[in-house]
CSV table of C-alpha atoms and ligand atoms in Angstrom, one decimal:
chain,number,residue,atom,x,y,z
A,431,UNK,CA,234.9,-25.2,4.4
A,432,UNK,CA,232.9,-27.8,2.5
A,433,UNK,CA,234.5,-31.2,2.1
A,434,UNK,CA,232.9,-33.7,-0.3
A,435,UNK,CA,231.8,-36.8,1.5
A,436,UNK,CA,231.2,-40.3,0.1
A,437,UNK,CA,227.7,-41.7,0.0
A,438,UNK,CA,226.7,-44.9,1.7
A,439,UNK,CA,227.5,-47.2,-1.3
A,440,UNK,CA,230.9,-45.4,-1.7
A,441,UNK,CA,232.4,-46.4,1.6
A,442,UNK,CA,232.7,-49.4,3.9
A,443,UNK,CA,231.3,-49.4,7.4
A,444,UNK,CA,229.0,-51.2,9.8
A,445,UNK,CA,225.3,-50.8,10.6
A,446,UNK,CA,223.4,-51.8,13.7
A,447,UNK,CA,219.7,-52.5,13.7
A,448,UNK,CA,217.2,-52.5,16.5
A,449,UNK,CA,217.8,-56.2,17.4
A,450,UNK,CA,221.4,-55.2,18.3
A,451,UNK,CA,222.6,-56.9,15.1
A,452,UNK,CA,225.8,-55.5,13.6
A,453,UNK,CA,226.5,-56.0,9.9
A,454,UNK,CA,229.5,-55.1,7.7
A,455,UNK,CA,228.6,-53.0,4.7
A,456,UNK,CA,231.2,-53.2,1.9
A,457,UNK,CA,232.1,-50.4,-0.4
A,458,UNK,CA,230.4,-51.0,-3.8
A,459,UNK,CA,231.4,-48.2,-6.0
A,460,UNK,CA,234.1,-45.5,-6.0
A,461,UNK,CA,233.2,-42.1,-4.7
A,462,UNK,CA,233.2,-39.4,-7.4
A,463,UNK,CA,236.0,-36.8,-7.7
A,464,UNK,CA,237.8,-36.2,-4.4
A,465,UNK,CA,234.9,-37.3,-2.1
A,466,UNK,CA,236.1,-39.4,0.9
A,467,UNK,CA,234.4,-41.4,3.7
A,468,UNK,CA,233.6,-39.1,6.6
A,469,UNK,CA,235.9,-41.0,8.9
A,470,UNK,CA,238.8,-40.5,6.5
A,471,UNK,CA,238.1,-36.8,6.2
A,472,UNK,CA,238.3,-36.6,10.0
A,473,UNK,CA,241.6,-38.5,10.4
A,474,UNK,CA,243.2,-36.7,7.4
A,475,UNK,CA,242.1,-33.4,8.9
A,476,UNK,CA,243.5,-34.3,12.3
A,477,UNK,CA,246.8,-35.5,10.8
A,478,UNK,CA,247.0,-32.2,8.9
A,479,UNK,CA,246.5,-30.4,12.2
A,480,UNK,CA,249.3,-32.5,13.8
A,481,UNK,CA,247.0,-34.1,16.4
A,482,UNK,CA,248.3,-37.3,17.9
A,483,UNK,CA,246.5,-40.6,17.7
A,484,UNK,CA,245.0,-40.2,14.2
A,485,UNK,CA,247.6,-42.3,12.3
A,486,UNK,CA,245.0,-44.6,10.8
A,487,UNK,CA,245.5,-46.0,7.3
A,488,UNK,CA,242.1,-47.6,6.9
A,489,UNK,CA,238.5,-47.7,8.4
A,490,UNK,CA,239.2,-51.2,9.9
A,491,UNK,CA,241.8,-49.7,12.2
A,492,UNK,CA,239.3,-47.0,13.3
A,493,UNK,CA,236.7,-49.7,14.0
A,494,UNK,CA,239.2,-51.8,16.1
A,495,UNK,CA,239.7,-48.7,18.3
A,496,UNK,CA,235.9,-48.2,18.6
A,497,UNK,CA,235.5,-51.8,19.7
A,498,UNK,CA,238.2,-51.6,22.3
A,499,UNK,CA,236.5,-48.5,23.8
A,500,UNK,CA,233.4,-50.7,24.6
A,501,UNK,CA,235.4,-53.2,26.7
A,502,UNK,CA,233.8,-53.9,30.1
A,503,UNK,CA,230.6,-51.9,29.2
A,504,UNK,CA,227.1,-53.4,28.7
A,505,UNK,CA,227.6,-53.1,25.0
A,506,UNK,CA,231.0,-54.7,24.9
A,507,UNK,CA,232.0,-55.5,21.3
A,508,UNK,CA,235.7,-55.8,21.9
A,509,UNK,CA,235.6,-59.3,20.3
A,510,UNK,CA,234.6,-57.8,16.9
A,511,UNK,CA,236.5,-56.7,13.9
A,512,UNK,CA,235.9,-56.1,10.2
A,513,UNK,CA,237.7,-59.4,9.6
A,514,UNK,CA,235.2,-61.3,11.8
A,515,UNK,CA,232.2,-59.5,10.4
A,516,UNK,CA,233.3,-60.2,6.8
A,517,UNK,CA,234.2,-63.9,7.4
A,518,UNK,CA,231.5,-64.9,10.0
A,519,UNK,CA,228.6,-62.6,9.1
A,520,UNK,CA,226.5,-60.4,11.4
A,521,UNK,CA,226.7,-60.4,15.2
A,522,UNK,CA,224.3,-59.3,18.0
A,523,UNK,CA,226.1,-57.4,20.7
A,524,UNK,CA,227.6,-57.9,23.3
A,525,UNK,CA,230.6,-59.8,21.7
A,526,UNK,CA,233.1,-59.5,24.5
A,527,UNK,CA,236.0,-61.7,23.2
A,528,UNK,CA,237.5,-62.9,20.0
A,529,UNK,CA,235.8,-66.3,20.0
A,530,UNK,CA,232.4,-65.1,21.4
A,531,UNK,CA,229.5,-65.8,19.0
A,532,UNK,CA,227.3,-62.8,19.9
A,533,UNK,CA,224.3,-62.6,22.2
A,534,UNK,CA,220.9,-63.5,20.5
A,535,UNK,CA,219.0,-63.0,23.8
A,536,UNK,CA,219.9,-60.6,26.7
A,537,UNK,CA,219.3,-61.2,30.4
A,538,UNK,CA,219.0,-65.0,30.2
A,539,UNK,CA,221.0,-64.9,33.5
A,540,UNK,CA,218.5,-62.5,35.0
A,541,UNK,CA,221.3,-60.1,35.8
A,542,UNK,CA,219.8,-56.8,34.6
A,543,UNK,CA,221.5,-53.5,34.0
A,544,UNK,CA,220.3,-51.9,37.3
A,545,UNK,CA,222.2,-51.2,40.5
A,546,UNK,CA,220.7,-54.2,42.3
A,547,UNK,CA,220.8,-56.3,39.1
A,548,UNK,CA,217.1,-56.9,39.4
A,549,UNK,CA,214.5,-56.0,36.8
A,550,UNK,CA,212.6,-52.8,37.7
A,551,UNK,CA,209.1,-52.3,36.3
A,552,UNK,CA,208.2,-48.6,36.2
A,553,UNK,CA,204.5,-49.2,36.4
A,554,UNK,CA,202.7,-46.1,37.6
A,555,UNK,CA,201.0,-46.7,41.0
A,556,UNK,CA,197.7,-45.2,40.0
A,557,UNK,CA,197.3,-46.8,36.5
A,558,UNK,CA,194.4,-45.6,34.6
A,559,UNK,CA,193.7,-45.1,30.9
A,560,UNK,CA,193.2,-41.5,29.9
A,561,UNK,CA,192.7,-42.2,26.2
A,562,UNK,CA,189.6,-40.6,24.8
A,563,UNK,CA,186.5,-42.9,25.2
A,564,UNK,CA,183.9,-43.5,22.6
A,565,UNK,CA,180.3,-42.2,23.1
A,566,UNK,CA,177.1,-41.8,21.1
A,567,UNK,CA,178.5,-38.8,19.2
A,568,UNK,CA,181.9,-40.3,18.5
A,569,UNK,CA,181.3,-44.1,18.5
A,570,UNK,CA,184.3,-45.4,16.5
A,571,UNK,CA,187.9,-45.8,17.5
A,572,UNK,CA,190.4,-44.3,15.0
A,573,UNK,CA,193.7,-46.0,14.6
A,574,UNK,CA,196.4,-44.3,12.5
A,575,UNK,CA,199.4,-45.9,10.9
A,576,UNK,CA,201.6,-46.5,7.9
A,577,UNK,CA,201.1,-47.9,4.4
A,578,UNK,CA,203.8,-50.0,2.7
A,579,UNK,CA,205.2,-47.6,0.2
A,580,UNK,CA,205.3,-44.3,2.1
A,581,UNK,CA,207.5,-43.0,4.8
A,582,UNK,CA,206.5,-40.4,7.4
A,583,UNK,CA,205.2,-37.3,5.8
A,584,UNK,CA,206.2,-38.4,2.2
A,585,UNK,CA,208.8,-35.7,1.8
A,586,UNK,CA,210.7,-38.1,-0.5
A,587,UNK,CA,208.5,-41.1,-1.1
A,588,UNK,CA,205.6,-38.8,-2.1
A,589,UNK,CA,207.7,-37.7,-5.1
A,590,UNK,CA,208.4,-41.2,-6.5
A,591,UNK,CA,205.8,-42.0,-9.1
A,592,UNK,CA,206.2,-45.8,-8.8
A,593,UNK,CA,205.6,-45.7,-5.0
A,594,UNK,CA,202.4,-43.7,-5.6
A,595,UNK,CA,201.0,-46.5,-7.7
A,596,UNK,CA,200.6,-48.5,-4.6
A,597,UNK,CA,198.3,-46.2,-2.6
A,598,UNK,CA,198.1,-42.8,-4.2
A,599,UNK,CA,195.9,-41.0,-1.8
A,600,UNK,CA,194.7,-41.1,1.9
A,601,UNK,CA,191.8,-43.4,2.7
A,602,UNK,CA,189.7,-44.6,5.6
A,603,UNK,CA,189.6,-48.4,6.1
A,604,UNK,CA,186.3,-49.4,7.6
A,605,UNK,CA,184.4,-52.6,8.4
A,606,UNK,CA,181.5,-53.5,6.1
A,607,UNK,CA,179.0,-53.5,9.0
A,608,UNK,CA,180.0,-49.9,10.1
A,609,UNK,CA,179.9,-48.8,6.4
A,610,UNK,CA,176.5,-50.3,5.8
A,611,UNK,CA,175.1,-48.5,8.9
A,612,UNK,CA,176.3,-45.3,7.4
A,613,UNK,CA,175.1,-46.0,3.8
A,614,UNK,CA,178.7,-45.9,2.6
A,615,UNK,CA,179.9,-47.7,-0.4
A,616,UNK,CA,183.5,-48.6,-1.3
A,617,UNK,CA,185.1,-45.4,-2.8
A,618,UNK,CA,182.6,-43.0,-1.4
A,619,UNK,CA,184.0,-39.8,0.2
A,620,UNK,CA,183.4,-39.7,4.0
A,621,UNK,CA,183.9,-37.1,6.6
A,622,UNK,CA,185.7,-38.3,9.7
A,623,UNK,CA,185.1,-36.0,12.7
A,624,UNK,CA,186.6,-36.0,16.1
A,625,UNK,CA,186.2,-33.5,18.9
A,626,UNK,CA,189.2,-31.6,17.4
A,627,UNK,CA,188.5,-31.4,13.7
A,628,UNK,CA,187.8,-33.4,10.6
A,629,UNK,CA,189.2,-35.0,7.5
A,630,UNK,CA,187.6,-36.0,4.2
A,631,UNK,CA,188.8,-39.1,2.4
A,632,UNK,CA,187.5,-42.0,0.3
A,633,UNK,CA,186.5,-45.2,2.2
A,634,UNK,CA,187.9,-48.7,1.7
A,635,UNK,CA,185.5,-51.2,3.0
A,636,UNK,CA,186.4,-54.8,4.0
A,637,UNK,CA,186.1,-57.4,6.8
A,638,UNK,CA,189.8,-57.3,7.6
A,639,UNK,CA,189.4,-54.5,10.1
A,640,UNK,CA,187.2,-55.1,13.1
A,641,UNK,CA,183.9,-53.5,13.7
A,642,UNK,CA,183.9,-50.1,15.4
A,643,UNK,CA,187.5,-49.5,14.5
A,644,UNK,CA,188.6,-47.4,11.5
A,645,UNK,CA,192.1,-46.8,10.1
A,646,UNK,CA,193.6,-43.7,8.5
A,647,UNK,CA,197.2,-43.5,7.2
A,648,UNK,CA,199.2,-40.8,8.8
A,649,UNK,CA,201.4,-39.9,5.8
A,650,UNK,CA,199.3,-37.2,4.2
A,651,UNK,CA,199.6,-33.7,5.6
A,652,UNK,CA,198.8,-30.6,3.7
A,653,UNK,CA,198.7,-31.3,0.0
A,654,UNK,CA,198.4,-28.2,-2.3
A,655,UNK,CA,197.3,-26.2,0.7
A,656,UNK,CA,194.5,-28.6,1.5
A,657,UNK,CA,194.4,-30.7,4.6
A,658,UNK,CA,191.6,-33.0,3.7
A,659,UNK,CA,193.7,-36.1,4.5
A,660,UNK,CA,195.7,-34.8,7.5
A,661,UNK,CA,195.3,-37.4,10.2
A,662,UNK,CA,196.4,-35.0,12.9
A,663,UNK,CA,193.4,-32.8,12.3
A,664,UNK,CA,191.5,-35.4,14.3
A,665,UNK,CA,194.0,-37.2,16.5
A,666,UNK,CA,194.3,-36.5,20.2
A,667,UNK,CA,197.3,-34.5,21.6
A,668,UNK,CA,197.3,-36.5,24.8
A,669,UNK,CA,200.7,-37.9,25.8
A,670,UNK,CA,201.8,-40.6,28.2
A,671,UNK,CA,203.0,-38.7,31.3
A,672,UNK,CA,206.2,-40.7,31.7
A,673,UNK,CA,207.3,-41.7,28.2
A,674,UNK,CA,205.6,-38.8,26.4
A,675,UNK,CA,204.4,-41.2,23.8
A,676,UNK,CA,201.5,-39.4,22.0
A,677,UNK,CA,198.1,-41.1,21.8
A,678,UNK,CA,197.9,-40.7,18.0
A,679,UNK,CA,196.8,-44.3,17.5
A,680,UNK,CA,193.6,-44.0,19.6
A,681,UNK,CA,190.8,-41.5,19.5
A,682,UNK,CA,187.0,-41.4,19.2
A,683,UNK,CA,185.5,-40.4,15.9
A,684,UNK,CA,182.3,-40.4,13.9
A,685,UNK,CA,182.2,-41.1,10.1
A,686,UNK,CA,179.5,-39.9,7.8
A,687,UNK,CA,178.9,-39.8,4.1
A,688,UNK,CA,180.1,-36.6,2.5
A,689,UNK,CA,177.4,-34.6,0.8
A,690,UNK,CA,178.7,-31.8,-1.4
A,691,UNK,CA,176.7,-28.6,-1.0
A,692,UNK,CA,175.2,-27.2,-4.2
A,693,UNK,CA,177.6,-24.7,-5.7
A,694,UNK,CA,177.5,-22.0,-8.3
A,695,UNK,CA,180.3,-22.3,-10.9
A,696,UNK,CA,181.2,-19.6,-13.3
A,697,UNK,CA,183.2,-20.4,-16.4
A,698,UNK,CA,184.9,-17.5,-18.1
A,699,UNK,CA,185.3,-18.2,-21.8
A,700,UNK,CA,183.4,-20.5,-24.2
A,701,UNK,CA,186.2,-22.1,-26.1
A,702,UNK,CA,187.6,-25.6,-26.4
A,703,UNK,CA,188.6,-26.0,-22.8
A,704,UNK,CA,185.3,-24.6,-21.4
A,705,UNK,CA,183.3,-27.0,-23.7
A,706,UNK,CA,185.2,-30.0,-22.5
A,707,UNK,CA,184.9,-28.8,-18.9
A,708,UNK,CA,181.1,-28.5,-18.9
A,709,UNK,CA,180.6,-31.8,-20.6
A,710,UNK,CA,182.9,-33.8,-18.2
A,711,UNK,CA,181.6,-31.9,-15.2
A,712,UNK,CA,178.0,-32.7,-15.9
A,713,UNK,CA,178.9,-36.4,-16.3
A,714,UNK,CA,179.8,-36.4,-12.6
A,715,UNK,CA,177.6,-33.6,-11.2
A,716,UNK,CA,174.0,-32.8,-12.2
A,717,UNK,CA,173.3,-30.5,-9.3
A,718,UNK,CA,175.6,-27.5,-9.4
A,719,UNK,CA,174.7,-24.3,-11.2
A,720,UNK,CA,176.9,-23.8,-14.3
A,721,UNK,CA,177.2,-20.3,-15.9
A,722,UNK,CA,179.4,-19.6,-18.9
A,723,UNK,CA,180.4,-16.1,-19.9
A,724,UNK,CA,181.6,-15.7,-23.5
A,725,UNK,CA,183.1,-12.5,-24.8
A,726,UNK,CA,182.4,-13.7,-28.3
A,727,UNK,CA,178.8,-13.8,-29.6
A,728,UNK,CA,179.3,-17.3,-30.9
A,729,UNK,CA,180.3,-19.7,-28.2
A,730,UNK,CA,181.8,-23.2,-28.5
A,731,UNK,CA,182.9,-23.4,-32.1
A,732,UNK,CA,185.8,-25.2,-33.7
A,733,UNK,CA,188.4,-22.4,-33.7
A,734,UNK,CA,190.9,-24.7,-35.4
A,735,UNK,CA,188.8,-24.6,-38.6
A,736,UNK,CA,188.7,-20.8,-38.9
A,737,UNK,CA,191.1,-20.8,-41.9
A,738,UNK,CA,188.7,-23.1,-43.8
A,739,UNK,CA,185.9,-20.7,-42.9
A,740,UNK,CA,187.9,-17.8,-44.2
A,741,UNK,CA,188.4,-19.5,-47.6
A,742,UNK,CA,184.7,-20.5,-47.7
A,743,UNK,CA,185.6,-24.2,-47.8
A,744,UNK,CA,183.4,-24.6,-44.7
A,745,UNK,CA,180.3,-22.8,-43.7
A,746,UNK,CA,179.9,-21.4,-40.2
A,747,UNK,CA,177.4,-24.2,-39.3
A,748,UNK,CA,180.2,-26.7,-39.9
A,749,UNK,CA,182.3,-25.1,-37.2
A,750,UNK,CA,179.6,-25.0,-34.6
A,751,UNK,CA,180.1,-27.6,-31.8
A,752,UNK,CA,176.9,-27.3,-29.9
A,753,UNK,CA,174.2,-29.7,-30.9
A,754,UNK,CA,170.6,-28.5,-30.8
A,755,UNK,CA,169.3,-28.5,-27.2
A,756,UNK,CA,172.7,-29.5,-25.8
A,757,UNK,CA,173.0,-26.5,-23.5
A,758,UNK,CA,169.6,-27.2,-22.0
A,759,UNK,CA,170.5,-30.8,-21.6
A,760,UNK,CA,173.7,-29.9,-19.8
A,761,UNK,CA,171.8,-27.4,-17.8
A,762,UNK,CA,174.2,-24.5,-18.5
A,763,UNK,CA,173.3,-20.9,-18.4
A,764,UNK,CA,175.2,-19.2,-21.3
A,765,UNK,CA,175.9,-15.4,-21.4
A,766,UNK,CA,176.9,-14.9,-25.0
A,767,UNK,CA,178.7,-11.7,-26.1
A,768,UNK,CA,179.3,-10.8,-22.4
A,769,UNK,CA,182.9,-10.8,-21.2
A,770,UNK,CA,184.0,-10.7,-17.6
A,771,UNK,CA,185.9,-7.4,-16.9
A,772,UNK,CA,186.7,-7.7,-13.2
A,773,UNK,CA,187.2,-10.5,-10.6
A,774,UNK,CA,187.1,-10.0,-6.9
A,775,UNK,CA,188.5,-13.3,-5.5
A,776,UNK,CA,188.0,-12.3,-1.9
A,777,UNK,CA,184.3,-11.5,-2.3
A,778,UNK,CA,184.0,-14.3,-4.9
A,779,UNK,CA,182.4,-12.0,-7.4
A,780,UNK,CA,182.9,-11.2,-11.1
A,781,UNK,CA,181.7,-8.1,-12.9
A,782,UNK,CA,180.5,-8.5,-16.5
A,783,UNK,CA,181.0,-6.1,-19.4
A,784,UNK,CA,177.5,-4.7,-18.8
A,785,UNK,CA,178.3,-3.9,-15.2
A,786,UNK,CA,176.4,-6.7,-13.5
A,787,UNK,CA,178.0,-8.4,-10.5
A,788,UNK,CA,177.7,-12.2,-10.2
A,789,UNK,CA,178.8,-14.2,-7.2
A,790,UNK,CA,180.3,-17.6,-7.5
A,791,UNK,CA,181.6,-20.5,-5.3
A,792,UNK,CA,184.1,-21.7,-7.9
A,793,UNK,CA,185.5,-19.8,-10.8
A,794,UNK,CA,187.0,-21.5,-13.9
A,795,UNK,CA,189.2,-19.4,-16.1
A,796,UNK,CA,189.1,-20.7,-19.7
A,797,UNK,CA,190.0,-17.5,-21.5
A,798,UNK,CA,192.5,-19.1,-24.0
A,799,UNK,CA,195.2,-16.9,-25.5
A,800,UNK,CA,195.4,-13.6,-27.4
A,801,UNK,CA,197.1,-13.0,-30.8
A,802,UNK,CA,200.5,-11.5,-30.3
A,803,UNK,CA,200.9,-8.3,-32.4
A,804,UNK,CA,204.4,-6.9,-32.5
A,805,UNK,CA,204.4,-3.3,-31.3
A,806,UNK,CA,205.9,-1.9,-34.5
A,807,UNK,CA,202.9,-3.0,-36.5
A,808,UNK,CA,200.3,-0.1,-37.1
A,809,UNK,CA,197.4,-2.3,-36.4
A,810,UNK,CA,194.9,0.5,-36.7
A,811,UNK,CA,195.6,0.9,-40.5
A,812,UNK,CA,193.0,-0.7,-42.8
A,813,UNK,CA,193.7,-4.2,-44.0
A,814,UNK,CA,195.5,-5.4,-40.8
A,815,UNK,CA,193.9,-8.4,-39.0
A,816,UNK,CA,194.7,-11.0,-36.4
A,817,UNK,CA,193.1,-14.5,-36.7
A,818,UNK,CA,191.8,-15.7,-33.5
A,819,UNK,CA,188.1,-15.4,-33.4
A,820,UNK,CA,185.1,-15.5,-35.7
A,821,UNK,CA,185.0,-11.7,-35.7
A,822,UNK,CA,188.5,-11.6,-37.1
A,823,UNK,CA,187.6,-14.0,-39.8
A,824,UNK,CA,184.5,-12.1,-40.8
A,825,UNK,CA,186.4,-8.8,-40.9
A,826,UNK,CA,189.0,-10.3,-43.2
A,827,UNK,CA,186.4,-11.8,-45.5
A,828,UNK,CA,184.5,-8.5,-45.7
A,829,UNK,CA,187.7,-6.6,-46.5
A,830,UNK,CA,188.6,-9.1,-49.3
A,831,UNK,CA,185.1,-8.6,-50.8
A,832,UNK,CA,185.4,-4.8,-50.5
A,833,UNK,CA,188.6,-4.7,-52.5
A,834,UNK,CA,186.5,-5.8,-55.5
A,835,UNK,CA,189.5,-7.7,-56.9
A,836,UNK,CA,189.4,-11.2,-58.1
A,837,UNK,CA,191.3,-13.5,-55.8
A,838,UNK,CA,194.3,-14.0,-58.2
A,839,UNK,CA,194.9,-10.2,-57.8
A,840,UNK,CA,194.7,-10.2,-54.1
A,841,UNK,CA,197.9,-10.3,-52.0
A,842,UNK,CA,198.0,-11.3,-48.3
A,843,UNK,CA,201.1,-10.9,-46.2
A,844,UNK,CA,201.1,-13.2,-43.2
A,845,UNK,CA,203.4,-12.2,-40.3
A,846,UNK,CA,204.6,-15.5,-38.6
A,847,UNK,CA,205.4,-18.8,-40.3
A,848,UNK,CA,204.2,-21.0,-37.4
A,849,UNK,CA,201.3,-23.4,-37.4
A,850,UNK,CA,198.5,-20.8,-37.5
A,851,UNK,CA,200.2,-18.6,-40.2
A,852,UNK,CA,200.8,-21.6,-42.4
A,853,UNK,CA,197.3,-23.0,-42.0
A,854,UNK,CA,195.8,-19.7,-43.0
A,855,UNK,CA,198.2,-19.5,-45.9
A,856,UNK,CA,197.3,-23.0,-47.1
A,857,UNK,CA,193.5,-22.2,-47.0
A,858,UNK,CA,194.0,-18.9,-48.9
A,859,UNK,CA,196.3,-20.5,-51.4
A,860,UNK,CA,193.5,-22.9,-52.2
A,861,UNK,CA,191.4,-20.0,-53.5
A,862,UNK,CA,194.3,-18.6,-55.5
A,863,UNK,CA,195.2,-15.7,-53.3
A,864,UNK,CA,198.8,-14.6,-53.5
A,865,UNK,CA,200.6,-15.1,-50.2
A,866,UNK,CA,203.9,-13.8,-48.7
A,867,UNK,CA,205.0,-15.1,-45.3
A,868,UNK,CA,207.3,-12.9,-43.1
A,869,UNK,CA,209.1,-15.2,-40.7
A,870,UNK,CA,211.7,-14.0,-38.2
A,871,UNK,CA,213.2,-17.4,-37.6
A,872,UNK,CA,215.4,-18.9,-40.4
A,873,UNK,CA,212.9,-21.6,-41.1
A,874,UNK,CA,209.1,-22.3,-41.0
A,875,UNK,CA,207.5,-23.8,-37.9
A,876,UNK,CA,210.8,-23.7,-36.1
A,877,UNK,CA,209.3,-24.6,-32.8
A,878,UNK,CA,207.4,-27.7,-34.0
A,879,UNK,CA,209.7,-29.1,-36.7
A,880,UNK,CA,213.4,-30.0,-37.1
A,881,UNK,CA,215.5,-28.6,-40.0
A,882,UNK,CA,214.7,-31.4,-42.5
A,883,UNK,CA,210.9,-31.5,-41.8
A,884,UNK,CA,210.8,-27.7,-41.9
A,885,UNK,CA,212.1,-27.7,-45.5
A,886,UNK,CA,209.5,-30.2,-46.8
B,889,FAD,C1,193.3,-20.1,-36.6
B,889,FAD,C2,193.6,-21.1,-35.5
B,889,FAD,C3,194.0,-22.4,-35.9
B,889,FAD,C4,194.3,-23.4,-35.0
B,889,FAD,N1,194.6,-24.6,-35.4
B,889,FAD,C5,194.9,-25.6,-34.5
B,889,FAD,C6,195.2,-26.9,-34.9
B,889,FAD,O1,195.2,-27.2,-36.1
B,889,FAD,N2,195.5,-27.8,-33.9
B,889,FAD,C7,195.5,-27.5,-32.6
B,889,FAD,O2,195.7,-28.3,-31.8
B,889,FAD,N3,195.2,-26.2,-32.2
B,889,FAD,C8,194.9,-25.3,-33.1
B,889,FAD,N4,194.6,-24.0,-32.7
B,889,FAD,C9,194.7,-23.7,-31.3
B,889,FAD,C10,193.4,-24.1,-30.5
B,889,FAD,O3,192.3,-23.5,-31.2
B,889,FAD,C11,193.5,-23.6,-29.1
B,889,FAD,O4,194.6,-24.3,-28.5
B,889,FAD,C12,192.3,-23.9,-28.3
B,889,FAD,O5,191.2,-23.2,-28.9
B,889,FAD,C13,192.5,-23.4,-26.9
B,889,FAD,O6,191.3,-23.6,-26.2
B,889,FAD,P1,190.9,-22.6,-25.0
B,889,FAD,O7,189.5,-23.0,-24.5
B,889,FAD,O8,191.9,-22.6,-24.0
B,889,FAD,O9,190.8,-21.2,-25.6
B,889,FAD,P2,189.9,-20.6,-26.7
B,889,FAD,O10,189.3,-21.7,-27.6
B,889,FAD,O11,190.7,-19.5,-27.4
B,889,FAD,O12,188.7,-20.0,-25.9
B,889,FAD,C14,188.8,-18.9,-25.0
B,889,FAD,C15,187.5,-18.1,-25.1
B,889,FAD,O13,187.5,-17.2,-24.0
B,889,FAD,C16,187.0,-16.0,-24.4
B,889,FAD,N5,187.4,-15.0,-23.4
B,889,FAD,C17,188.7,-14.4,-23.3
B,889,FAD,N6,188.6,-13.5,-22.2
B,889,FAD,C18,187.3,-13.5,-21.8
B,889,FAD,C19,186.7,-12.7,-20.8
B,889,FAD,N7,187.3,-11.9,-20.0
B,889,FAD,N8,185.3,-12.9,-20.6
B,889,FAD,C20,184.7,-13.8,-21.4
B,889,FAD,N9,185.2,-14.6,-22.3
B,889,FAD,C21,186.6,-14.4,-22.5
B,889,FAD,C22,187.6,-15.8,-25.8
B,889,FAD,O14,186.9,-14.8,-26.5
B,889,FAD,C23,187.4,-17.2,-26.3
B,889,FAD,O15,186.1,-17.3,-26.9
B,889,FAD,C24,194.3,-23.0,-33.6
B,889,FAD,C25,193.9,-21.7,-33.2
B,889,FAD,C26,193.6,-20.8,-34.1
B,889,FAD,C27,193.2,-19.4,-33.7
């Protein structure tokens, strides 16, 4: 049985915070549909079951009964009611009678809640600190804690974009002197090691934190399967023997600058994405080995302009993106005309079309898309083409020439009235070729344009 319950703004009630302060919370908006406050669900259910003592008509009556139940106890609030809370504001318990103004401070009479009324200090007899001590290998004390806009492990706050603008990622706060000794600059990635593990985050350097103490927020656990910022990789699992309080806020660590090992990166495909990747990657990293495998003989050209190449409006050179000497400058090893036919992600190896095996540390797939050919089309018949690569364009141009017909007598049927079909149609139209477009949808470019724009 599922009963719809009202949310916190949809019902009245009280809330008590950790300084014993009780506040009245008014209902602000109506609950949707048949949703009711939990307490009303309970009393209505009890009434329906013919239980005695549930003849309430409102939440205030329930609260009166709750207050009476506390009479004579240490948390006596028998002097409270919704009426008082609404009219006089919040109260700190105990509030033992109707004119009592609440108790801002407990035990001012030194009568404690113990059998002999005296305060008992549960100090262990043999008191000694078992917290991990710093030494030459782990000379810094790690403190963990919170940042303003995140809560615990960010299950909700981590999904709120606005909250992430405050502090979007984990960091290590460090004193300038400690950072200087480790050659760390603000924003550098550091490895923080303890006897149990390590994390890897950027450093924030200032004089706010004292020397030999570093601070790491505890909110970030595993993110996208990586635990680079998970504080508990390094914290100690020691607990206080009596309170069981964990010693998460104190452990010995060492911090050092992160040095990325040299890696071999293989990029599969030499299209637009791969081109942008190698350029931006090299802006940040001059060290890693970069290899690009291109199934096409011609890498890195402007595919978008293929229609203009087909109509001879542009020469092939106009489509080429690579400037002379650019690959050498970017320090990229290109394998033109060699596709990758197999990937073994466990062994981190790829096999190329010639049969050679290449190992990699990182693999970037930039293989683009393929032309979709409906299965009914007999694509092996002469005169059928797709338009995706230079090879397709050259084949079409060759075929046109071989017909020996002047362009006004040539007729091209384009299957698909989307962006690519129309671009090719426009380019061929310019050289007076007759065009028919076969479009399954009732209008052209139906995915990109609305009805009016599609008619233009
Ligand atoms: C005719 C045409 C006109 C277009 N017009 C426009 C336009 O006007 N505006 C627009 O925004 N977009 C346009 N596009 C789309 C645009 O070109 C693509 O979105 C863009 O090229 C995608 O870049 P990419 O790097 O992901 O893939 P691609 O540029 O397609 O590159 C992928 C490369 O990977 C290679 N490859 C695939 N598999 C392997 C393998 N196993 N081993 C090695 N290499 C492999 C392919 O041969 C190809 O060279 C057009 C596309 C075409 C075909």
